Amino acid sequence: MNEKDKVPYVVTSKSHTAVAINCAAKAGEWIQSKLGTVKQLGTKSSAQDLVTEVDKGAEQMIRKLILTHFPDHAILGEEGVEPGPEALTKALEAVKDEPYVWIIDPIDGTTNYVHGFPFYSVSIALAYQGEVILGVIYDPSRDELFIAEKGKGAYVHGNPTAVSKDNDLSESLLATGFPTEHSFNLPNNMAGIQALLPKVRNLRGGGSAALHMAYVAAGRLSGYWELGLNPWDIAAGALLIQESGGKVTDTKGRPYDLSVRNIAATNGKIHEGLLNTLSEAEATGY
Ligand code: 2AM
Ligand code: CA
């Protein structure tokens, strides 16, 4: 047999979901074992946008595992893309004709991780022809694994998740994230907070977009919005919420897709109220 005719060995027996779970669990366990040991703190787009050797190591670990099983799949990972919207547009363009694209955030909530504030997660999604078909979010601090498969529902620890039943903003617990981009997104976010706080039960800012979205899916938060995010912060959580009966759009109410950066995610019932309040306050980030 010629060298060039040799077909590399490919493990074919595992499902996408099993690989995603394995990646999230392995990376999560490793991240947790490194908690409190970070030596070198790097910054990306701004002084508040942190990256560590643990983010990079975890992403490498996940990439390797995915490619062992699916060598022809594309991967869009946070640590593989330069910060900023232009680099993201290019990265999305580069994978747009790939049938399967894995979208990974090795640590969503790096600031929390660095400070030992136990609210961070590993987020892994798989898109087929541009549509998210699988989402896994793992919270290693609580050992909680959230899983969603398109059309098959969403689960935490094997139990189906469902969004909250709150009908009105007044009985809602919302979450948001505070932007690292201070000239445009920050004033917009502040205007949104100012308008929403008097209308809702209360507001939280936990610091992990993916985990906030998992919490909306699980009914622990009624809704969540944030400006200036990236696809790896949102993709897995968006499917979790949709499969739990909730609604995910951009902050102007347009359907969610991988390019959406300003996200509104709710139990569905309060969606219009959230969007209307953001719009009236000119706080949509558009
Ligand atoms: P990260 O920890 O993976 O960077 C907190 O509000 C959320 O914003 C987190 O999900 C965090 O993800 C994300 N985030 C932090 N810095 C960001 C940046 N410069 N651009 C976009 N999202 C960011
Ligand atoms: Ca990250």
Short mmCIF file of N, CA and C in Angstrom, two decimals, residues 96-235:
data_model
loop_
_atom_site.label_atom_id
_atom_site.label_comp_id
_atom_site.label_asym_id
_atom_site.label_seq_id
_atom_site.Cartn_x
_atom_site.Cartn_y
_atom_site.Cartn_z
N LYS A 96 -18.27 29.50 7.11
CA LYS A 96 -19.69 29.54 6.71
C LYS A 96 -20.10 28.41 5.75
N ASP A 97 -19.14 27.87 5.00
CA ASP A 97 -19.49 26.77 4.09
C ASP A 97 -19.17 25.40 4.66
N GLU A 98 -18.71 25.38 5.90
CA GLU A 98 -18.42 24.09 6.56
C GLU A 98 -19.74 23.53 7.07
N PRO A 99 -20.04 22.25 6.77
CA PRO A 99 -21.31 21.71 7.29
C PRO A 99 -21.34 21.67 8.82
N TYR A 100 -20.29 21.12 9.42
CA TYR A 100 -20.27 21.01 10.89
C TYR A 100 -19.26 21.97 11.50
N VAL A 101 -19.74 22.82 12.40
CA VAL A 101 -18.84 23.75 13.10
C VAL A 101 -19.07 23.63 14.61
N TRP A 102 -18.01 23.30 15.32
CA TRP A 102 -18.06 23.29 16.80
C TRP A 102 -17.72 24.69 17.29
N ILE A 103 -18.48 25.16 18.28
CA ILE A 103 -18.28 26.53 18.79
C ILE A 103 -17.98 26.40 20.28
N ILE A 104 -16.75 26.74 20.65
CA ILE A 104 -16.34 26.41 22.02
C ILE A 104 -15.79 27.60 22.81
N ASP A 105 -16.22 27.67 24.05
CA ASP A 105 -15.63 28.61 25.00
C ASP A 105 -15.08 27.77 26.16
N PRO A 106 -13.75 27.67 26.25
CA PRO A 106 -13.17 26.78 27.26
C PRO A 106 -13.47 27.23 28.69
N ILE A 107 -13.45 28.54 28.93
CA ILE A 107 -13.92 29.09 30.22
C ILE A 107 -14.77 30.31 29.91
N ASP A 108 -16.06 30.22 30.14
CA ASP A 108 -16.91 31.40 30.02
C ASP A 108 -17.06 31.96 31.42
N GLY A 109 -16.47 33.14 31.62
CA GLY A 109 -16.44 33.71 32.97
C GLY A 109 -15.02 33.67 33.52
N THR A 110 -14.06 33.99 32.67
CA THR A 110 -12.65 33.92 33.08
C THR A 110 -12.36 34.83 34.27
N THR A 111 -12.98 36.01 34.32
CA THR A 111 -12.75 36.93 35.45
C THR A 111 -13.14 36.24 36.76
N ASN A 112 -14.30 35.58 36.75
CA ASN A 112 -14.73 34.86 37.96
C ASN A 112 -13.72 33.76 38.30
N TYR A 113 -13.29 33.04 37.29
CA TYR A 113 -12.34 31.94 37.51
C TYR A 113 -11.06 32.45 38.18
N VAL A 114 -10.55 33.57 37.68
CA VAL A 114 -9.31 34.14 38.21
C VAL A 114 -9.49 34.57 39.67
N HIS A 115 -10.69 35.06 40.00
CA HIS A 115 -10.94 35.53 41.36
C HIS A 115 -11.45 34.43 42.30
N GLY A 116 -11.69 33.25 41.76
CA GLY A 116 -12.24 32.18 42.59
C GLY A 116 -13.71 32.37 42.92
N PHE A 117 -14.42 33.15 42.11
CA PHE A 117 -15.87 33.35 42.29
C PHE A 117 -16.55 32.22 41.48
N PRO A 118 -17.25 31.31 42.17
CA PRO A 118 -17.62 30.05 41.50
C PRO A 118 -18.80 30.16 40.53
N PHE A 119 -18.64 30.95 39.49
CA PHE A 119 -19.69 31.07 38.47
C PHE A 119 -19.00 31.20 37.11
N TYR A 120 -18.59 30.08 36.57
CA TYR A 120 -17.96 30.03 35.26
C TYR A 120 -18.29 28.66 34.67
N SER A 121 -18.06 28.51 33.37
CA SER A 121 -18.51 27.28 32.73
C SER A 121 -17.70 26.98 31.48
N VAL A 122 -17.83 25.74 31.04
CA VAL A 122 -17.31 25.33 29.74
C VAL A 122 -18.53 25.28 28.81
N SER A 123 -18.43 25.93 27.65
CA SER A 123 -19.59 25.95 26.75
C SER A 123 -19.19 25.38 25.40
N ILE A 124 -19.93 24.37 24.95
CA ILE A 124 -19.61 23.70 23.67
C ILE A 124 -20.90 23.53 22.88
N ALA A 125 -20.89 24.01 21.63
CA ALA A 125 -22.06 23.85 20.77
C ALA A 125 -21.61 23.27 19.44
N LEU A 126 -22.54 22.62 18.75
CA LEU A 126 -22.27 22.13 17.40
C LEU A 126 -23.34 22.69 16.47
N ALA A 127 -22.89 23.35 15.39
CA ALA A 127 -23.84 23.87 14.40
C ALA A 127 -23.73 23.02 13.14
N TYR A 128 -24.88 22.73 12.54
CA TYR A 128 -24.93 22.04 11.26
C TYR A 128 -25.58 22.99 10.26
N GLN A 129 -24.86 23.31 9.21
CA GLN A 129 -25.34 24.27 8.21
C GLN A 129 -25.86 25.55 8.86
N GLY A 130 -25.08 26.04 9.81
CA GLY A 130 -25.37 27.34 10.42
C GLY A 130 -26.36 27.32 11.56
N GLU A 131 -26.94 26.13 11.82
CA GLU A 131 -27.95 26.06 12.88
C GLU A 131 -27.43 25.21 14.04
N VAL A 132 -27.59 25.72 15.26
CA VAL A 132 -27.10 24.98 16.43
C VAL A 132 -27.97 23.74 16.64
N ILE A 133 -27.33 22.57 16.68
CA ILE A 133 -28.08 21.31 16.86
C ILE A 133 -27.74 20.62 18.19
N LEU A 134 -26.70 21.15 18.86
CA LEU A 134 -26.27 20.52 20.11
C LEU A 134 -25.64 21.58 21.00
N GLY A 135 -25.96 21.57 22.27
CA GLY A 135 -25.35 22.53 23.20
C GLY A 135 -25.09 21.87 24.55
N VAL A 136 -23.88 22.05 25.05
CA VAL A 136 -23.54 21.50 26.36
C VAL A 136 -22.86 22.60 27.18
N ILE A 137 -23.32 22.83 28.38
CA ILE A 137 -22.69 23.80 29.29
C ILE A 137 -22.39 23.07 30.59
N TYR A 138 -21.14 23.14 31.03
CA TYR A 138 -20.77 22.44 32.26
C TYR A 138 -20.25 23.44 33.29
N ASP A 139 -20.85 23.40 34.47
CA ASP A 139 -20.43 24.24 35.60
C ASP A 139 -19.64 23.35 36.57
N PRO A 140 -18.31 23.42 36.54
CA PRO A 140 -17.53 22.51 37.37
C PRO A 140 -17.65 22.80 38.87
N SER A 141 -17.98 24.04 39.25
CA SER A 141 -18.08 24.36 40.68
C SER A 141 -19.24 23.62 41.32
N ARG A 142 -20.34 23.49 40.57
CA ARG A 142 -21.53 22.80 41.11
C ARG A 142 -21.69 21.40 40.50
N ASP A 143 -20.75 21.02 39.65
CA ASP A 143 -20.85 19.76 38.91
C ASP A 143 -22.22 19.64 38.25
N GLU A 144 -22.61 20.69 37.52
CA GLU A 144 -23.89 20.65 36.80
C GLU A 144 -23.63 20.64 35.30
N LEU A 145 -24.23 19.69 34.63
CA LEU A 145 -24.07 19.55 33.19
C LEU A 145 -25.42 19.78 32.51
N PHE A 146 -25.48 20.81 31.69
CA PHE A 146 -26.70 21.14 30.94
C PHE A 146 -26.51 20.66 29.50
N ILE A 147 -27.50 19.94 28.97
CA ILE A 147 -27.37 19.36 27.63
C ILE A 147 -28.64 19.65 26.83
N ALA A 148 -28.49 20.09 25.59
CA ALA A 148 -29.66 20.24 24.71
C ALA A 148 -29.35 19.66 23.34
N GLU A 149 -30.29 18.91 22.80
CA GLU A 149 -30.20 18.44 21.42
C GLU A 149 -31.41 18.96 20.68
N LYS A 150 -31.19 19.48 19.49
CA LYS A 150 -32.28 20.11 18.72
C LYS A 150 -33.43 19.12 18.52
N GLY A 151 -34.62 19.53 18.94
CA GLY A 151 -35.81 18.70 18.77
C GLY A 151 -35.97 17.61 19.81
N LYS A 152 -34.99 17.50 20.70
CA LYS A 152 -35.06 16.40 21.68
C LYS A 152 -35.11 16.89 23.12
N GLY A 153 -35.17 18.21 23.32
CA GLY A 153 -35.29 18.73 24.68
C GLY A 153 -33.95 19.08 25.30
N ALA A 154 -34.04 19.55 26.53
CA ALA A 154 -32.84 19.98 27.26
C ALA A 154 -32.89 19.38 28.66
N TYR A 155 -31.72 19.13 29.22
CA TYR A 155 -31.63 18.38 30.48
C TYR A 155 -30.53 18.93 31.37
N VAL A 156 -30.73 18.84 32.67
CA VAL A 156 -29.64 19.07 33.62
C VAL A 156 -29.62 17.85 34.54
N HIS A 157 -28.48 17.21 34.65
CA HIS A 157 -28.36 15.98 35.43
C HIS A 157 -29.41 14.96 35.03
N GLY A 158 -29.74 14.92 33.73
CA GLY A 158 -30.71 13.94 33.25
C GLY A 158 -32.16 14.34 33.46
N ASN A 159 -32.42 15.45 34.14
CA ASN A 159 -33.81 15.89 34.34
C ASN A 159 -34.15 16.97 33.32
N PRO A 160 -35.34 16.90 32.69
CA PRO A 160 -35.71 17.90 31.70
C PRO A 160 -35.74 19.30 32.31
N THR A 161 -35.25 20.29 31.58
CA THR A 161 -35.31 21.66 32.06
C THR A 161 -36.51 22.36 31.43
N ALA A 162 -37.05 23.33 32.15
CA ALA A 162 -38.16 24.14 31.63
C ALA A 162 -37.97 25.56 32.11
N VAL A 163 -38.30 26.52 31.25
CA VAL A 163 -38.16 27.93 31.63
C VAL A 163 -39.18 28.27 32.71
N SER A 164 -38.97 29.43 33.37
CA SER A 164 -39.85 29.83 34.47
C SER A 164 -41.23 30.22 33.94
N LYS A 165 -42.20 30.31 34.85
CA LYS A 165 -43.57 30.61 34.44
C LYS A 165 -43.93 32.08 34.65
N ASP A 166 -42.96 32.90 35.07
CA ASP A 166 -43.26 34.30 35.37
C ASP A 166 -43.90 34.99 34.16
N ASN A 167 -45.07 35.59 34.41
CA ASN A 167 -45.84 36.19 33.32
C ASN A 167 -45.44 37.61 33.01
N ASP A 168 -44.87 38.28 34.03
CA ASP A 168 -44.71 39.71 33.92
C ASP A 168 -43.32 40.11 34.43
N LEU A 169 -42.81 41.22 33.91
CA LEU A 169 -41.51 41.70 34.39
C LEU A 169 -41.51 41.86 35.91
N SER A 170 -42.66 42.28 36.46
CA SER A 170 -42.70 42.59 37.90
C SER A 170 -42.41 41.37 38.77
N GLU A 171 -42.62 40.18 38.24
CA GLU A 171 -42.30 38.98 39.03
C GLU A 171 -41.06 38.25 38.50
N SER A 172 -40.22 38.99 37.77
CA SER A 172 -39.08 38.37 37.10
C SER A 172 -37.75 38.64 37.80
N LEU A 173 -36.88 37.63 37.77
CA LEU A 173 -35.48 37.81 38.14
C LEU A 173 -34.67 37.80 36.85
N LEU A 174 -34.06 38.92 36.54
CA LEU A 174 -33.30 39.06 35.29
C LEU A 174 -31.80 39.02 35.58
N ALA A 175 -31.03 38.78 34.52
CA ALA A 175 -29.58 38.91 34.62
C ALA A 175 -29.07 39.67 33.41
N THR A 176 -27.93 40.31 33.61
CA THR A 176 -27.25 40.96 32.49
C THR A 176 -25.74 40.80 32.70
N GLY A 177 -24.98 41.27 31.74
CA GLY A 177 -23.52 41.27 31.88
C GLY A 177 -23.01 42.67 31.62
N PHE A 178 -21.94 43.03 32.28
CA PHE A 178 -21.41 44.40 32.17
C PHE A 178 -20.32 44.44 31.10
N PRO A 179 -20.53 45.23 30.06
CA PRO A 179 -19.64 45.18 28.89
C PRO A 179 -18.21 45.61 29.19
N THR A 180 -17.28 44.95 28.49
CA THR A 180 -15.87 45.35 28.57
C THR A 180 -15.58 46.49 27.58
N GLU A 181 -16.52 46.72 26.66
CA GLU A 181 -16.36 47.80 25.68
C GLU A 181 -17.08 49.02 26.26
N HIS A 182 -16.32 50.07 26.57
CA HIS A 182 -16.85 51.13 27.42
C HIS A 182 -17.39 52.35 26.69
N SER A 183 -17.13 52.48 25.40
CA SER A 183 -17.58 53.72 24.74
C SER A 183 -19.01 53.62 24.23
N PHE A 184 -19.44 52.45 23.78
CA PHE A 184 -20.80 52.32 23.24
C PHE A 184 -21.65 51.34 24.05
N ASN A 185 -21.14 50.11 24.24
CA ASN A 185 -21.94 49.09 24.92
C ASN A 185 -22.22 49.42 26.38
N LEU A 186 -21.22 49.97 27.07
CA LEU A 186 -21.42 50.25 28.51
C LEU A 186 -22.55 51.27 28.76
N PRO A 187 -22.54 52.44 28.09
CA PRO A 187 -23.67 53.36 28.31
C PRO A 187 -25.03 52.76 27.92
N ASN A 188 -25.03 51.93 26.86
CA ASN A 188 -26.29 51.28 26.48
C ASN A 188 -26.76 50.32 27.57
N ASN A 189 -25.82 49.54 28.12
CA ASN A 189 -26.17 48.59 29.17
C ASN A 189 -26.68 49.33 30.41
N MET A 190 -26.02 50.46 30.74
CA MET A 190 -26.44 51.25 31.91
C MET A 190 -27.85 51.78 31.72
N ALA A 191 -28.15 52.24 30.52
CA ALA A 191 -29.50 52.74 30.23
C ALA A 191 -30.53 51.62 30.38
N GLY A 192 -30.16 50.42 29.95
CA GLY A 192 -31.06 49.27 30.08
C GLY A 192 -31.30 48.92 31.54
N ILE A 193 -30.25 48.92 32.32
CA ILE A 193 -30.37 48.60 33.75
C ILE A 193 -31.27 49.64 34.44
N GLN A 194 -30.99 50.91 34.14
CA GLN A 194 -31.77 52.01 34.73
C GLN A 194 -33.26 51.85 34.43
N ALA A 195 -33.57 51.44 33.21
CA ALA A 195 -34.98 51.32 32.81
C ALA A 195 -35.62 50.05 33.37
N LEU A 196 -34.84 48.96 33.45
CA LEU A 196 -35.44 47.68 33.84
C LEU A 196 -35.54 47.47 35.34
N LEU A 197 -34.55 47.95 36.09
CA LEU A 197 -34.52 47.64 37.53
C LEU A 197 -35.80 48.01 38.27
N PRO A 198 -36.37 49.20 38.01
CA PRO A 198 -37.61 49.52 38.73
C PRO A 198 -38.80 48.64 38.33
N LYS A 199 -38.67 47.94 37.19
CA LYS A 199 -39.81 47.14 36.70
C LYS A 199 -39.76 45.68 37.10
N VAL A 200 -38.58 45.19 37.51
CA VAL A 200 -38.45 43.75 37.76
C VAL A 200 -38.29 43.46 39.25
N ARG A 201 -38.31 42.17 39.60
CA ARG A 201 -38.14 41.81 41.02
C ARG A 201 -36.71 42.14 41.46
N ASN A 202 -35.75 41.72 40.64
CA ASN A 202 -34.36 42.14 40.87
C ASN A 202 -33.49 41.72 39.71
N LEU A 203 -32.23 42.10 39.79
CA LEU A 203 -31.30 41.90 38.68
C LEU A 203 -30.01 41.30 39.21
N ARG A 204 -29.44 40.38 38.44
CA ARG A 204 -28.17 39.75 38.80
C ARG A 204 -27.17 39.93 37.67
N GLY A 205 -25.90 39.97 38.02
CA GLY A 205 -24.84 40.01 37.02
C GLY A 205 -23.79 39.00 37.42
N GLY A 206 -23.97 37.76 37.02
CA GLY A 206 -23.13 36.67 37.50
C GLY A 206 -21.77 36.59 36.85
N GLY A 207 -21.68 37.04 35.59
CA GLY A 207 -20.37 37.07 34.93
C GLY A 207 -20.06 35.89 34.02
N SER A 208 -21.04 35.07 33.70
CA SER A 208 -20.84 34.03 32.67
C SER A 208 -22.11 34.01 31.82
N ALA A 209 -21.97 34.45 30.57
CA ALA A 209 -23.12 34.51 29.67
C ALA A 209 -23.74 33.12 29.51
N ALA A 210 -22.88 32.13 29.29
CA ALA A 210 -23.37 30.77 29.05
C ALA A 210 -24.16 30.25 30.25
N LEU A 211 -23.64 30.50 31.45
CA LEU A 211 -24.31 29.99 32.65
C LEU A 211 -25.61 30.76 32.91
N HIS A 212 -25.61 32.07 32.64
CA HIS A 212 -26.87 32.81 32.73
C HIS A 212 -27.91 32.17 31.82
N MET A 213 -27.51 31.81 30.62
CA MET A 213 -28.47 31.24 29.67
C MET A 213 -28.93 29.86 30.13
N ALA A 214 -28.01 29.07 30.67
CA ALA A 214 -28.40 27.76 31.22
C ALA A 214 -29.41 27.96 32.35
N TYR A 215 -29.24 29.02 33.13
CA TYR A 215 -30.15 29.29 34.24
C TYR A 215 -31.53 29.76 33.74
N VAL A 216 -31.57 30.48 32.62
CA VAL A 216 -32.87 30.82 32.03
C VAL A 216 -33.55 29.52 31.59
N ALA A 217 -32.79 28.63 30.94
CA ALA A 217 -33.34 27.35 30.48
C ALA A 217 -33.92 26.56 31.66
N ALA A 218 -33.20 26.59 32.79
CA ALA A 218 -33.61 25.79 33.95
C ALA A 218 -34.65 26.49 34.82
N GLY A 219 -35.09 27.69 34.41
CA GLY A 219 -36.13 28.40 35.16
C GLY A 219 -35.62 29.11 36.40
N ARG A 220 -34.30 29.21 36.55
CA ARG A 220 -33.73 29.88 37.74
C ARG A 220 -33.65 31.38 37.53
N LEU A 221 -33.61 31.81 36.29
CA LEU A 221 -33.71 33.22 35.90
C LEU A 221 -34.88 33.32 34.94
N SER A 222 -35.61 34.46 34.98
CA SER A 222 -36.72 34.64 34.04
C SER A 222 -36.21 35.08 32.68
N GLY A 223 -35.11 35.85 32.70
CA GLY A 223 -34.59 36.35 31.43
C GLY A 223 -33.21 36.95 31.60
N TYR A 224 -32.60 37.24 30.46
CA TYR A 224 -31.20 37.71 30.45
C TYR A 224 -30.97 38.51 29.18
N TRP A 225 -30.23 39.60 29.30
CA TRP A 225 -29.78 40.28 28.09
C TRP A 225 -28.34 40.74 28.28
N GLU A 226 -27.63 40.87 27.19
CA GLU A 226 -26.25 41.36 27.25
C GLU A 226 -25.83 41.85 25.87
N LEU A 227 -24.95 42.85 25.87
CA LEU A 227 -24.49 43.47 24.61
C LEU A 227 -23.04 43.11 24.33
N GLY A 228 -22.72 42.94 23.06
CA GLY A 228 -21.33 42.79 22.64
C GLY A 228 -20.72 41.43 22.91
N LEU A 229 -21.53 40.38 22.83
CA LEU A 229 -21.01 39.03 23.08
C LEU A 229 -20.48 38.39 21.81
N ASN A 230 -19.95 37.18 21.96
CA ASN A 230 -19.43 36.40 20.83
C ASN A 230 -20.21 35.10 20.72
N PRO A 231 -20.15 34.45 19.54
CA PRO A 231 -20.96 33.24 19.36
C PRO A 231 -20.68 32.15 20.39
N TRP A 232 -19.41 32.02 20.83
CA TRP A 232 -19.09 30.95 21.79
C TRP A 232 -19.68 31.22 23.17
N ASP A 233 -20.03 32.48 23.47
CA ASP A 233 -20.69 32.77 24.76
C ASP A 233 -22.16 32.32 24.74
N ILE A 234 -22.75 32.27 23.53
CA ILE A 234 -24.20 32.21 23.40
C ILE A 234 -24.75 30.92 22.80
N ALA A 235 -23.99 30.29 21.87
CA ALA A 235 -24.58 29.25 21.00
C ALA A 235 -25.22 28.09 21.78
#
